[in-house]
C-alpha atoms as one frame of an Amber mdcrd trajectory, in Angstrom:
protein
   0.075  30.300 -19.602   2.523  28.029 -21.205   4.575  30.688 -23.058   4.665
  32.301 -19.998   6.170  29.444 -17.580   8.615  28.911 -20.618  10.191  32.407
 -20.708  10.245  32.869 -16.885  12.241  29.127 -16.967  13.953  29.470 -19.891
  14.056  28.610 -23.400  15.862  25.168 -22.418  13.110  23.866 -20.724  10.669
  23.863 -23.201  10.439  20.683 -24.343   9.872  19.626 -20.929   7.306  22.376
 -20.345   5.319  21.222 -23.230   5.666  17.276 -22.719   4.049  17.914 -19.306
   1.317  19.845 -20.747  -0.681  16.858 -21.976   0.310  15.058 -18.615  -0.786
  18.088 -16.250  -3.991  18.106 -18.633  -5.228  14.654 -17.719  -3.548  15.232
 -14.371  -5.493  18.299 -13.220  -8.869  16.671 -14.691  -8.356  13.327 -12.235
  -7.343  15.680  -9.558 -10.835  17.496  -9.941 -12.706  14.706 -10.197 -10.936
  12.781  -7.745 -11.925  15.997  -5.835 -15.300  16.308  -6.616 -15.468  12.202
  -5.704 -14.029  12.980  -2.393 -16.576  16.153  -1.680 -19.505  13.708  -2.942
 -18.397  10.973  -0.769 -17.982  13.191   2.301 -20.852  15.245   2.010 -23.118
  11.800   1.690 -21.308   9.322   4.363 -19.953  11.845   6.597 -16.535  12.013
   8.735 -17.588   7.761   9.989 -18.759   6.497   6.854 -15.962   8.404   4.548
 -13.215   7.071   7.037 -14.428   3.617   6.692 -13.987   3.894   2.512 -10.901
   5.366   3.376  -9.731   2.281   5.995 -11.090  -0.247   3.075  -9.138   1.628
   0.167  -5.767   2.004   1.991  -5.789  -1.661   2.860  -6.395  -2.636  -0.868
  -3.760   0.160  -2.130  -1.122  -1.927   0.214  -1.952  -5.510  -0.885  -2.293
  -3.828  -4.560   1.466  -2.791  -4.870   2.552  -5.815  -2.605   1.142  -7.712
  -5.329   3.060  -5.746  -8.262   5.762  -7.157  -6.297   7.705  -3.810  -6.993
   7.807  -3.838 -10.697   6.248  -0.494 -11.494   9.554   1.706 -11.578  11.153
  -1.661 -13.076   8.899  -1.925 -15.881   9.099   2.013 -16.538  12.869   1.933
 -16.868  13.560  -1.136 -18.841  10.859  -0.566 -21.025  11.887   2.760 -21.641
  15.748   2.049 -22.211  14.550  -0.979 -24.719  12.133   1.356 -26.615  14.440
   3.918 -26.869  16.817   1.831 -28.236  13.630   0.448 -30.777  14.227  -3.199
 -29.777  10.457  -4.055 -29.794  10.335  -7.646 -29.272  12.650  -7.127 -26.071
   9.738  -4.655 -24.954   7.047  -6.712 -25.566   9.085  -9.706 -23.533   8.999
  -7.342 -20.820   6.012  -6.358 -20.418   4.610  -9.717 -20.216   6.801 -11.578
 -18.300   6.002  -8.639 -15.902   2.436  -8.926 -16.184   2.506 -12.997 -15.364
   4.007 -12.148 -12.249   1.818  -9.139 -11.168  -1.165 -11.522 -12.077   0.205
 -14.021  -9.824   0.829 -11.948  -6.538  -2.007  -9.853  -7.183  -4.391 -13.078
  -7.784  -2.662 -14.149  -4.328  -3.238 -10.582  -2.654  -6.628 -10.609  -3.551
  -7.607 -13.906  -1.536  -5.532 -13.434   1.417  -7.123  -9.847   1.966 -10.873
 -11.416   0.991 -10.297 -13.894   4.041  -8.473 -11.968   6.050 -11.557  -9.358
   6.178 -13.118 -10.082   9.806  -9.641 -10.195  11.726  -8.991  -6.822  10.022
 -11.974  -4.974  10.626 -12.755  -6.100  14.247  -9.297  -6.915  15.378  -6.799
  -4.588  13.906  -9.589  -1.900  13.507 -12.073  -2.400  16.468 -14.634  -1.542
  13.059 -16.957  -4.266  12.652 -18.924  -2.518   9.970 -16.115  -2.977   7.825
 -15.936  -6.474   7.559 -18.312  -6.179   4.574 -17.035  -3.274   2.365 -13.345
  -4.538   2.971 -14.297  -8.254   1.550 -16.087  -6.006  -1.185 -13.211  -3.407
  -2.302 -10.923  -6.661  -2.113 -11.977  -7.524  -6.143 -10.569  -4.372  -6.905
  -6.952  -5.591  -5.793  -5.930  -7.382  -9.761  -7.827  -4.724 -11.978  -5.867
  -1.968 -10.233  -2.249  -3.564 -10.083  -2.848  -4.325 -13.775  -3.912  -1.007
 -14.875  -1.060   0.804 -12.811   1.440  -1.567 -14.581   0.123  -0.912 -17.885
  -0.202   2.933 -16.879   3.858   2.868 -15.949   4.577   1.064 -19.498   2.598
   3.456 -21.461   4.704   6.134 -19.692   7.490   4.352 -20.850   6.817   4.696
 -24.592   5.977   8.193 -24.055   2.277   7.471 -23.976   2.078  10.453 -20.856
  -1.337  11.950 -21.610  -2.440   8.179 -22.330  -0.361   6.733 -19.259  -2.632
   9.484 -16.726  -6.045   8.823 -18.310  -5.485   4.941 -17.193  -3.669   5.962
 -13.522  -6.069   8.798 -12.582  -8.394  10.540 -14.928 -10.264   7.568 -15.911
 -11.201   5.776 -12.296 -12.093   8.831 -10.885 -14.617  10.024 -13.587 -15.857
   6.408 -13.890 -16.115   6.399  -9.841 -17.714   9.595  -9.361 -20.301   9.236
 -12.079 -21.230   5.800 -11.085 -21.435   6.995  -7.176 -24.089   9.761  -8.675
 -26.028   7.473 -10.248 -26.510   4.872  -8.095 -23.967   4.729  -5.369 -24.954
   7.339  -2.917 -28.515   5.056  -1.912 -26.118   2.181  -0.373 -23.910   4.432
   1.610 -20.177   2.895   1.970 -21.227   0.107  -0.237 -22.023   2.474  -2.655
 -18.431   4.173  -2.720 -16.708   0.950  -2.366 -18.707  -0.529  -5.203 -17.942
   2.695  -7.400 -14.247   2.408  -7.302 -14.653  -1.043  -8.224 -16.298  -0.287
 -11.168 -14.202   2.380 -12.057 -10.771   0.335 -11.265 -12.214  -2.643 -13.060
 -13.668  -0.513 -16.560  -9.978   0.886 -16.430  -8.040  -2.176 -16.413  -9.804
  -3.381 -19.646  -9.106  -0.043 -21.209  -5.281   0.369 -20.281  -4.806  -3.003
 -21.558  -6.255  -2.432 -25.086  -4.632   1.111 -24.733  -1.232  -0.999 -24.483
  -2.279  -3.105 -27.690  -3.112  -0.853 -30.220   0.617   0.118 -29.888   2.265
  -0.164 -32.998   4.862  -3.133 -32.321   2.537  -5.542 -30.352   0.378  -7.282
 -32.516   2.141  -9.922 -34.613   5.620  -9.649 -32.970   7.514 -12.774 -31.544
   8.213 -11.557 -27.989  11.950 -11.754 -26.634  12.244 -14.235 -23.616  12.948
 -11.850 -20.547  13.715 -13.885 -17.191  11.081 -13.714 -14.330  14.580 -13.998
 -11.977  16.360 -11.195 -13.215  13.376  -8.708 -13.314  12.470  -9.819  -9.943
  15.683  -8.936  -8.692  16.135  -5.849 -10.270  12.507  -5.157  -8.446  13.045
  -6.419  -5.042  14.803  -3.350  -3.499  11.626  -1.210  -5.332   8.977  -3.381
  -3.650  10.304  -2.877  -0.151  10.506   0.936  -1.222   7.367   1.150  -2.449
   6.358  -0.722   0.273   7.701   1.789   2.893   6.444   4.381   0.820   2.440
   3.401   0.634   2.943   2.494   4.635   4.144   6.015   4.766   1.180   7.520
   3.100  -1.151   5.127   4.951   0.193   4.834   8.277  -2.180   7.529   9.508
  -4.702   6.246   8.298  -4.110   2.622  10.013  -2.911   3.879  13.446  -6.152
   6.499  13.684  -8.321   3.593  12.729  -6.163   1.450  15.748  -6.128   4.321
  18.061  -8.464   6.897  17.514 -11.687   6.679  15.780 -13.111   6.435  11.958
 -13.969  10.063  12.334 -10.709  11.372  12.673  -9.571   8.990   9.684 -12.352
  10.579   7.437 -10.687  14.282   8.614  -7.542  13.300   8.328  -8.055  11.129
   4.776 -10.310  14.785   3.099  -7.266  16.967   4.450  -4.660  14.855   2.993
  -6.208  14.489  -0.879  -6.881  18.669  -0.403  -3.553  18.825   0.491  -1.943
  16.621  -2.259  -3.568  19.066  -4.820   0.145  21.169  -4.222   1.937  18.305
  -5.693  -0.393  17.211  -8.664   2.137  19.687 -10.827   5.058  17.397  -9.360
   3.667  14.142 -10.213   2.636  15.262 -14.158   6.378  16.677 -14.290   8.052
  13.139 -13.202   5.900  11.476 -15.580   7.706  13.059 -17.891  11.010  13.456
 -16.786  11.822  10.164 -16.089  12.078   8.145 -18.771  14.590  11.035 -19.554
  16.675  10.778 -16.517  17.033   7.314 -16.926  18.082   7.824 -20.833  20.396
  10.985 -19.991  22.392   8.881 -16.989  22.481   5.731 -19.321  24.292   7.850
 -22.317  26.297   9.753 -19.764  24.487  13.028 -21.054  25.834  15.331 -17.394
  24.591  18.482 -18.570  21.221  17.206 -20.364  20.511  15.328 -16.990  21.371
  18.258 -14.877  18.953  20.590 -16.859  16.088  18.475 -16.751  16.085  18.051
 -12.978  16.531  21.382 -12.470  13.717  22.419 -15.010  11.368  19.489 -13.684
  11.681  21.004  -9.935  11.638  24.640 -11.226   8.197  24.280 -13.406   6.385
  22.274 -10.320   7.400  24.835  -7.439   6.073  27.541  -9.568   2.952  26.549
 -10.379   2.863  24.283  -6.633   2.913  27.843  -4.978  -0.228  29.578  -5.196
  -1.814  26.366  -4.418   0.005  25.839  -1.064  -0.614  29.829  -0.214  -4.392
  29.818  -0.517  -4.769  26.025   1.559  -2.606  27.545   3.868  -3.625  30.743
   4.412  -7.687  29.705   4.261  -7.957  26.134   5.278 -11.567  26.539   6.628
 -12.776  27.652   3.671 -11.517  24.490   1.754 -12.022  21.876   4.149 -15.526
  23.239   4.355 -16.170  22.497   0.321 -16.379  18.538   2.018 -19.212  19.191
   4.428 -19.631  21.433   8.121 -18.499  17.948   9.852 -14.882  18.732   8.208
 -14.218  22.284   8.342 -13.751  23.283  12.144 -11.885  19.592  13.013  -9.733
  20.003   9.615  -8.503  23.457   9.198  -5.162  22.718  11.317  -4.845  19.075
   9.653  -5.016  21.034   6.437  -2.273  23.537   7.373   0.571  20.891   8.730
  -0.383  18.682   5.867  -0.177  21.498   3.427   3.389  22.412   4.844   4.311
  18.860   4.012   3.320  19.070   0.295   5.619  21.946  -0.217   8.403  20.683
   1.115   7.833  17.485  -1.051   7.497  19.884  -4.322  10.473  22.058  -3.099
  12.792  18.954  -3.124  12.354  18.794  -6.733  12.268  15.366  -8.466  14.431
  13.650  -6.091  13.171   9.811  -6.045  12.521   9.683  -9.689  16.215  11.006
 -10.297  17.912   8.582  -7.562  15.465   5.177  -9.652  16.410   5.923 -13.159
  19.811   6.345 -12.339  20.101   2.466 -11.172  20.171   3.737  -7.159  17.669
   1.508  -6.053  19.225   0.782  -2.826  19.398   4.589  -1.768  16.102   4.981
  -2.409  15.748   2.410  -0.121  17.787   3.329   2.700  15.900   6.848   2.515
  12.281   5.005   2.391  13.114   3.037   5.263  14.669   6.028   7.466  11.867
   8.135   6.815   8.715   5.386   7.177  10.907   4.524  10.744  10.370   8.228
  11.912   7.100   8.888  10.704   5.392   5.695  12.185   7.221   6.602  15.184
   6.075   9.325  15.588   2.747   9.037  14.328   2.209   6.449  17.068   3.297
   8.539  19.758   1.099  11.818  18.909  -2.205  10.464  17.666  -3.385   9.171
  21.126  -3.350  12.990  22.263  -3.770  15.008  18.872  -5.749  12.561  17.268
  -5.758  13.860  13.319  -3.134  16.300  13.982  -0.732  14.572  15.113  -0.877
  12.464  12.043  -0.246  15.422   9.988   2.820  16.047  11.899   3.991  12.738
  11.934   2.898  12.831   7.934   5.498  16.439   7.738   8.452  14.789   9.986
   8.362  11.333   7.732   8.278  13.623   4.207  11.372  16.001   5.763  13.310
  13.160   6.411  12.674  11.589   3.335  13.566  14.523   0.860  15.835  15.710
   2.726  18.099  12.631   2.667  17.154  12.022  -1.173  18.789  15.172  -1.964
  21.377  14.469  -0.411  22.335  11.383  -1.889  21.510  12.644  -5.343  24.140
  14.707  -5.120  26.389  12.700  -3.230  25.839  10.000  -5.668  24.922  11.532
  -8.909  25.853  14.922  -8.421  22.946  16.814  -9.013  21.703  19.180  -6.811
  17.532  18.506  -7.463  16.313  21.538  -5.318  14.605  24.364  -7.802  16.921
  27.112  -6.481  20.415  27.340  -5.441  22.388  24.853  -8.009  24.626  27.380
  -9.272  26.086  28.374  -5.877  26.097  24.788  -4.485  27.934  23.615  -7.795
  30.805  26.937  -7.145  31.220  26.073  -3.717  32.323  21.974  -4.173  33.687
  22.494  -7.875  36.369  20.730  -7.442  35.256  17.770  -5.669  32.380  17.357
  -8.413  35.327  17.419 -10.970  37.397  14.521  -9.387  34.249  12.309  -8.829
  32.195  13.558 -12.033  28.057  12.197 -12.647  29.224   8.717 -12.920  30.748
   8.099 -10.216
């Protein structure tokens, strides 16, 4: 299979073929068990109980990365550019100064979410039941912004296959296994109580992952300034603020609006659907410590050939995947249960649609934050999160689920849409799998007065 994606691609795009291999391995083996978690959890709690994991996960995801205080994509790019360039001890001053602080507004995170718990559920929610499992997948707030942060810095040193096992493969085998043995008898508890576990187990492990790397032990760390990195991360927090609100606004304004069912439906649908653009997220892992190490040396055509191969490889294999969800999305959303299957099959379809047009933009937001444009990334965030909670709140009182989706599919167009733009407005590189060539004939000359660096 991988011979064959490298001669329809092309012999340049090897190396990139084969260094997402490993990723896409440990990728694909999350997804299924994070799959087979999701049919377990469904088929056990139903369309209620799974919505009210869901509602008690998303609010932990959000204080998670408002705790990493937006130093994920930080960490990945200076760590990468000081590896590269083999100055340990400035990597090793990096890492922890960006720990401390992650500890800190994590730590912070945690408590405000713990006490916050009642007002949540019953005000915000109108979900008393949730009071409990929310104060309970709180503790999972610090273990999971620590092993994400030490997931991004393995990435960093080229650690891929390493850097997925921490991010995905691990808490979902951990969570699943642990929800089969003794989770399903408490219900929500149970699943909330899983991915503790699992989150928690991981943390340890990505951390002694990180120190059996060659250059920690012993070495005198560089002093690298809280200030600077927080700085450098503060237009990436509000991004990757936008961005988790994005993926979670459904969730929030079905929970507000409509009921947990329709969260649970909408929640199943949505991890189904994400299944198109597992290929894309393997792929980026790789790719972008290279885009950031291609802009830095001014390497134009290096840069331009691993976008393009990046958004080639994950739009082929995307495809299939997007064809058979949306030509038979009954006969997946019934995998999670008969609650899911007549409700979901339309959710499935829109949400599908968005995938694809996420994988078809190639990889856009990776490109525009390793090339130092953290304040387009940004301004495209923002635009899109503006539309799709906009929207989302003015169709789910009347579609419910599906009108999430849509709202989900306007937010995503937006977003990509102006990405690529910019990217080549700003970078000039067209990130789209098809159509470079002609795009780069038809504004040759302007690219040649303005050039990659401009």
């Amino acid at each position: 299979m991988k011979r064959f994606i490298i001669k329809r691609l092309g012999p340049r795009y090897s190396e990139l073929v084969r260094g997402a291999s490993s990723a896409l391995i440990a990728k694909v083996l999350g997804a299924g068990l994070g799959f087979a978690f999701n049919v377990v959890v469904a088929r056990s709690l139903g369309p209620e109980g799974t919505g009210l994991y869901f509602l008690a996960l998303a609010c932990v995801a959000v204080l998670s990365l408002l705790g990493r205080l937006g130093l994920d994509n930080t960490l990945l790019r200076e760590v990468a550019a000081r590896a590269d360039a083999e100055h340990w001890s400035e990597v090793v001053g990096t890492y922890r100064t960006g720990i401390k602080l992650a500890l800190g507004g994590s730590l912070l995170c945690f408590v405000l979410l713990f006490l916050s718990a009642p007002y949540v559920a019953r005000g915000i929610f109108d979900e008393p039941s949730l009071v409990g499992p929310l104060r309970a997948m709180s503790f999972a707030v610090v273990p999971l912004s620590l092993l994400m942060l030490n997931g991004e810095c393995l990435k960093a040193l080229k650690r891929v296959f390493e850097s997925q096992l921490v991010q995905s493969t691990l808490i979902q085998a951990i969570s699943v296994t642990v929800f089969l043995i003794v989770g399903r008898r408490f219900g929500v508890y149970g699943a909330v109580l899983s991915y503790l576990a699992a989150v928690s187990v991981t943390s340890l492990i990505s951390w002694g992952l990180w120190r059996r790397q060659h250059f920690v032990s012993g070495l005198r760390a560089t002093h690298v300034s809280s200030t600077a990195l927080l700085i450098m991360s503060a237009p990436l927090l509000y991004a990757g603020l936008l961005n988790l609100m994005s993926g979670w606004t459904a969730s929030f304004v079905l929970g507000a609006f409509s009921t947990a069912t329709d969260v649970g439906i909408y929640n199943v649908a949505f991890r189904a659907a994400w299944l198109i653009s597992l290929v894309l997220v393997a792929v980026n892992a790789v790719a972008a410590p290279k885009f950031a190490a291609f802009y830095r040396d001014g390497k134009e055509e290096e840069l331009k050939q691993a976008v393009t191969g990046a958004a080639r490889l994950a739009f082929v294999v995307a495809l299939p995947i997007f064809l058979v969800m949306f030509a038979a999305p009954a006969l997946v959303m019934g995998i999670f249960g008969s609650g899911f299957a007549t409700s979901g099959s339309t959710v499935l379809k829109i949400l599908a649609v968005s995938q694809i047009v996420n994988v078809g933009a190639g990889p856009v937001m990776y490109l525009l934050m390793m090339s130092g444009h953290q304040k387009v990334v940004l301004r495209c965030v923002l635009t899109s999160t503006v539309v799709l909670v906009v929207s989302t709140v003015l169709l789910v009182p009347f579609f419910g689920a599906s009108g999430a989706a849509v709202g989900s599919l306007t937010g995503v167009a937006v977003q990509n849409f102006l990405a690529a733009f910019y990217a080549w407005d700003r970078v000039a590189v067209w990130s789209l799998p098809f159509g470079g060539r002609m795009v780069t004939r038809l504004t040759e000359s302007e690219v040649a007065k303005g050039g990659i660096l401009r």
